[in-house]
XYZ file of C-alpha atoms in Angstrom:
382
model
C 22.887 -12.954 25.469
C 20.583 -10.765 27.567
C 18.157 -11.541 30.401
C 15.152 -9.367 31.274
C 13.272 -9.959 34.525
C 9.871 -8.669 35.505
C 6.163 -9.389 35.246
C 5.912 -11.180 31.894
C 2.760 -11.319 29.794
C 2.817 -15.075 29.272
C 1.039 -17.469 26.942
C -1.570 -17.888 29.701
C -2.638 -14.291 28.958
C -1.720 -12.927 32.346
C 1.284 -11.319 34.016
C 3.575 -13.713 35.849
C 6.932 -13.191 37.501
C 9.703 -14.466 35.282
C 12.703 -13.831 33.111
C 13.266 -13.894 29.374
C 16.630 -14.796 27.875
C 17.459 -13.369 24.463
C 20.182 -14.837 22.276
C 20.842 -12.994 19.030
C 17.493 -12.083 17.503
C 15.537 -14.866 19.217
C 13.879 -15.574 22.539
C 15.785 -18.521 23.982
C 13.869 -19.122 27.220
C 10.851 -17.824 29.108
C 11.118 -18.962 32.710
C 8.491 -18.445 35.392
C 9.685 -17.340 38.848
C 8.138 -16.650 42.228
C 7.365 -12.955 42.584
C 9.523 -12.918 45.726
C 12.516 -13.660 43.504
C 12.156 -10.288 41.768
C 13.612 -7.061 43.060
C 11.250 -4.170 43.766
C 12.277 -2.561 40.487
C 11.708 -5.797 38.563
C 8.294 -6.433 40.103
C 7.186 -3.001 38.872
C 8.137 -3.832 35.296
C 5.807 -5.260 32.645
C 7.268 -7.272 29.744
C 4.935 -7.496 26.740
C 5.059 -8.843 23.198
C 5.553 -6.189 20.522
C 2.194 -4.909 19.322
C 0.707 -5.887 15.955
C -1.294 -3.296 13.974
C -3.108 -4.981 11.120
C -5.139 -1.971 9.952
C -3.752 1.537 9.661
C -3.004 3.887 6.777
C -0.156 6.089 7.824
C 1.680 8.175 10.405
C 4.551 10.657 10.750
C 3.368 12.655 7.742
C 3.310 9.702 5.345
C 0.575 7.479 3.926
C 1.032 3.882 2.786
C -0.785 4.910 -0.391
C 1.974 7.401 -1.185
C 3.342 4.253 -2.777
C 7.008 5.036 -2.207
C 9.756 3.148 -0.404
C 10.450 6.347 1.539
C 6.900 6.442 2.888
C 6.903 2.762 3.786
C 10.193 3.048 5.655
C 9.079 6.191 7.506
C 5.805 4.554 8.543
C 7.552 1.376 9.729
C 10.158 3.371 11.662
C 7.528 5.429 13.485
C 5.492 2.363 14.367
C 8.561 0.494 15.569
C 9.713 3.246 17.903
C 6.202 3.423 19.386
C 6.015 -0.255 20.307
C 4.271 -1.603 17.215
C 6.785 -4.149 15.945
C 4.690 -5.858 13.245
C 2.383 -4.110 10.772
C 0.154 -4.815 7.776
C -0.593 -1.301 6.471
C -3.815 -0.618 4.601
C -4.616 0.772 1.198
C -7.645 2.924 0.412
C -10.230 2.715 -2.356
C -8.163 3.629 -5.398
C -7.887 2.615 -9.050
C -6.441 -0.776 -9.958
C -3.440 0.992 -11.488
C -2.687 2.892 -8.289
C -3.215 -0.172 -6.108
C -0.947 -2.204 -8.366
C 1.820 0.371 -7.989
C 1.456 0.420 -4.190
C 1.531 -3.371 -3.988
C 4.539 -3.609 -6.300
C 6.545 -1.000 -4.409
C 5.752 -2.653 -1.081
C 6.771 -6.094 -2.338
C 10.068 -4.734 -3.675
C 10.785 -2.572 -0.640
C 10.402 -5.314 1.953
C 13.016 -7.327 0.088
C 15.592 -4.548 -0.216
C 15.165 -1.748 2.326
C 16.622 -1.390 5.828
C 15.287 1.050 8.420
C 17.493 3.618 10.181
C 17.153 1.452 13.303
C 19.076 -1.311 11.522
C 16.047 -3.562 11.033
C 15.057 -4.892 7.615
C 11.779 -3.370 6.433
C 10.481 -6.876 5.735
C 10.833 -7.721 9.429
C 8.246 -5.020 10.253
C 5.864 -4.911 7.268
C 4.427 -8.420 7.078
C 1.520 -7.907 4.732
C -0.965 -5.587 3.047
C -4.540 -4.858 4.113
C -6.739 -4.091 1.084
C -9.473 -1.716 2.290
C -11.491 -1.238 -0.861
C -12.348 -0.944 -3.655
C -15.035 -3.656 -3.230
C -17.276 -1.574 -0.955
C -20.755 -0.043 -0.771
C -21.272 3.457 -2.119
C -23.786 4.144 0.661
C -21.256 3.299 3.396
C -18.097 4.585 1.755
C -17.080 6.646 4.806
C -13.790 8.376 3.978
C -13.198 6.212 0.901
C -13.137 7.901 -2.510
C -16.391 7.077 -4.371
C -14.725 7.581 -7.760
C -12.838 4.312 -7.389
C -15.455 1.997 -5.884
C -15.481 -1.220 -7.917
C -17.657 -4.324 -7.935
C -16.061 -7.461 -6.494
C -13.638 -8.868 -9.046
C -11.644 -12.041 -8.388
C -9.457 -11.576 -11.445
C -8.543 -8.055 -10.332
C -7.765 -9.345 -6.863
C -5.482 -12.031 -8.316
C -3.661 -9.400 -10.373
C -3.113 -7.266 -7.280
C -1.874 -10.264 -5.316
C 0.570 -11.059 -8.102
C 1.896 -7.471 -7.949
C 2.137 -7.797 -4.158
C 4.012 -11.111 -4.420
C 1.471 -12.708 -2.096
C 1.558 -9.989 0.585
C -2.191 -9.180 0.602
C -3.545 -10.720 3.803
C -7.008 -9.179 4.272
C -9.492 -8.016 1.645
C -12.381 -5.759 2.655
C -15.682 -6.485 0.933
C -19.321 -5.391 1.187
C -21.221 -8.692 0.869
C -24.436 -7.199 -0.489
C -22.706 -5.733 -3.558
C -22.623 -7.337 -6.995
C -20.481 -10.467 -7.160
C -19.280 -10.223 -3.544
C -20.467 -13.595 -2.251
C -19.141 -15.348 -5.337
C -15.794 -13.596 -4.888
C -15.576 -14.696 -1.235
C -16.330 -18.312 -2.163
C -13.816 -18.299 -5.003
C -11.007 -16.750 -2.984
C -11.564 -18.018 0.551
C -8.592 -20.404 0.377
C -6.207 -17.642 -0.741
C -7.448 -14.498 1.026
C -8.967 -13.500 4.343
C -12.135 -11.547 3.607
C -13.446 -8.890 5.976
C -16.968 -7.474 6.013
C -16.869 -3.666 5.892
C -18.212 -0.445 4.391
C -21.482 -2.254 3.987
C -25.258 -1.986 4.191
C -25.578 -5.750 4.673
C -28.424 -6.992 6.840
C -28.149 -9.946 9.229
C -29.010 -12.576 6.624
C -26.537 -11.253 4.070
C -23.790 -11.018 6.670
C -24.498 -14.630 7.709
C -24.270 -15.681 4.069
C -20.912 -13.927 3.752
C -19.597 -15.696 6.844
C -20.746 -19.063 5.511
C -19.078 -18.207 2.188
C -15.783 -17.661 4.004
C -15.609 -14.139 5.480
C -14.267 -14.411 9.040
C -13.419 -10.839 9.965
C -15.203 -7.502 10.457
C -13.419 -4.214 9.798
C -13.706 -1.360 12.331
C -16.832 -2.707 14.025
C -19.758 -0.251 14.245
C -18.212 2.154 11.726
C -19.535 2.211 8.131
C -22.196 -0.448 8.754
C -25.808 -0.602 9.990
C -26.270 -0.386 13.775
C -27.073 -3.370 15.959
C -30.735 -3.243 16.967
C -33.121 -5.732 18.525
C -35.060 -6.326 15.282
C -32.207 -5.813 12.827
C -28.965 -7.175 14.340
C -27.107 -6.720 11.053
C -23.405 -7.433 10.588
C -22.655 -6.928 14.282
C -25.161 -9.537 15.404
C -24.147 -12.036 12.748
C -20.448 -11.683 13.615
C -20.903 -11.776 17.377
C -22.742 -15.103 17.397
C -20.244 -16.918 15.144
C -17.095 -18.035 16.965
C -15.138 -18.095 13.696
C -15.345 -14.321 13.289
C -13.122 -11.709 14.912
C -13.924 -8.001 14.989
C -11.734 -4.918 14.839
C -12.192 -2.110 17.340
C -10.758 1.422 17.217
C -10.135 2.556 20.792
C -8.909 6.085 20.116
C -11.539 7.730 22.313
C -13.225 9.210 19.217
C -14.723 6.411 17.130
C -16.488 4.399 19.852
C -18.007 5.277 23.227
C -16.326 3.596 26.220
C -19.541 1.744 27.074
C -19.659 0.263 23.568
C -16.011 -0.772 23.911
C -16.668 -2.538 27.223
C -19.760 -4.267 25.891
C -18.001 -5.357 22.704
C -15.448 -7.287 24.739
C -18.327 -8.940 26.611
C -20.133 -9.726 23.366
C -17.167 -11.135 21.423
C -14.910 -12.322 24.240
C -11.268 -11.545 24.918
C -10.041 -13.831 22.143
C -12.006 -12.309 19.240
C -11.502 -8.549 19.572
C -8.703 -7.068 17.460
C -7.551 -3.602 18.456
C -6.537 -1.475 15.480
C -5.516 2.156 15.156
C -6.859 2.910 11.639
C -4.383 5.777 11.899
C -3.705 8.208 9.072
C -0.681 10.317 8.154
C -1.359 12.977 10.809
C -0.562 10.527 13.624
C 2.461 11.873 15.450
C 2.092 15.262 13.738
C 0.684 18.678 14.665
C -2.931 19.701 14.052
C -3.646 20.847 10.512
C -4.721 19.753 7.036
C -3.660 16.357 5.720
C -4.901 13.833 3.149
C -6.383 10.336 3.163
C -7.055 8.472 -0.058
C -6.614 11.704 -1.988
C -9.228 13.555 0.067
C -8.446 16.518 2.373
C -8.650 15.779 6.101
C -8.677 18.263 8.976
C -7.016 17.033 12.178
C -7.630 18.596 15.593
C -6.236 16.605 18.481
C -7.321 12.990 18.000
C -10.174 13.905 15.651
C -9.686 13.569 11.876
C -12.576 14.577 9.586
C -13.386 15.148 5.936
C -14.822 18.498 4.882
C -18.371 17.177 5.433
C -17.550 16.097 9.000
C -17.141 12.364 8.265
C -14.581 10.775 10.590
C -11.532 9.909 8.472
C -9.436 7.353 10.274
C -7.695 8.156 13.515
C -4.716 10.199 14.636
C -3.739 7.767 17.398
C -1.213 4.929 17.199
C -2.060 1.403 18.373
C -0.005 1.614 21.561
C -2.010 4.653 22.678
C -5.249 2.932 21.605
C -4.345 -0.010 23.853
C -3.713 2.335 26.781
C -7.013 4.112 26.066
C -8.851 0.780 26.140
C -7.415 0.170 29.620
C -8.561 3.643 30.732
C -12.027 2.736 29.419
C -12.153 -0.175 31.848
C -10.784 -3.061 29.790
C -8.479 -5.223 31.966
C -4.863 -4.683 30.962
C -4.408 -8.420 30.273
C -7.345 -8.339 27.851
C -6.210 -5.145 26.124
C -2.700 -6.533 25.592
C -4.057 -9.715 24.021
C -6.275 -7.655 21.704
C -3.243 -5.684 20.484
C -0.821 -8.619 20.132
C -1.870 -12.225 19.558
C -5.427 -11.516 18.369
C -4.361 -9.313 15.439
C -1.470 -11.645 14.635
C -3.942 -14.535 14.433
C -6.385 -12.506 12.335
C -3.818 -12.120 9.543
C -2.184 -15.537 9.866
C 0.950 -14.422 11.723
C 0.293 -16.218 15.013
C 3.321 -18.480 14.497
C 5.622 -15.478 14.058
C 4.616 -12.769 16.519
C 2.131 -11.625 19.146
C 3.277 -13.864 21.997
C 6.431 -14.370 24.070
C 7.656 -17.928 23.571
C 11.030 -19.636 23.003
C 12.278 -19.862 19.405
C 10.378 -16.778 18.320
C 11.855 -13.461 17.273
C 12.621 -11.262 20.275
C 9.980 -8.554 19.733
C 9.553 -7.278 23.277
C 8.266 -4.169 25.049
C 9.317 -3.132 28.537
C 6.892 -0.833 30.377
C 5.974 0.219 33.872
C 2.661 -0.869 35.376
C 0.965 2.226 33.967
C 1.995 0.975 30.505
C 4.426 3.845 30.043
C 6.776 2.549 27.361
C 10.371 2.232 28.579
C 12.068 0.110 25.910
C 11.268 -1.350 22.492
C 13.201 -4.439 21.395
C 12.924 -5.751 17.838
C 14.744 -8.907 16.790
C 16.780 -8.621 19.990
C 17.906 -5.055 19.210
C 16.920 -2.124 21.422
C 15.151 0.336 19.120
C 14.166 3.051 21.587
C 14.145 3.846 25.275
């Protein structure tokens, strides 16, 4: 048994004085205290849920689409030691054969592999995010155009079978051939996300009514929000059923747009993601994303034509950047924990500190400098 005291990020989405008791791999109690009951050291300590990154491609020199158990373990280990305790890594636009292999390897690996930290891989990787191939050629971004495919429910079912049910989000451009029909047919089995799209407001609304309830990396690879053509952004913002992803790496989105997005969607509907690629945690240089060469300088990752190609920043640092941009720390934490967990159907497993949940806990100072990562009650890093 272990007790941690400090300012706990509670299920009221604020920091309150308290203590958490951990027994084995579970949170046993979360007890609120008066702040006067804490020592000076304890009152300067934040206790957060482990972060949840639902959309990223790689880190530490590996890509999820490498399709190997080694890559998946390396990615999970890096994320874990940086405070991201639950992940649903993303594929790229690839052939059905390649996607099938990736899904199959992931499904097998989460059942058999253990990380160097002593945690089962399946306790960290909780799903797969299918970014492509059902996207628009005009808004492909860093996706490989050679593998773009029209929406295909039978193909999606085959991939889900290979993944043993692990696919949680499917990206789709609603204006493309067969997309709306695919959303309607699969809405009870998949979570569809609007992305890499030229959809106008009316088409986006139709996709939402068909069952799409998520928007991938808002603002990127979609038409802009304007007063006469509100597009995907306008359609998503006005529908309370829809949550939107936001990349707060300091590169993809201007701080003013970040602040206004939280005002537009509200604290409960913004999902912070990293969209990170294999160069995250590595030195500047040449890397790859979806089989295409990527140049990384600092936090900026670009294709040869200058197109931004994912990010080189992990989710924990994105959360801290959002705070530096003026987002209240309580709001930023929610957007990196419970909101993403809810977006992929994991809200009953992670993203919040409550009794009878796995002890996935971060200890930080009040500047959000990470001091300890706890996964399933085990200290992973200090």
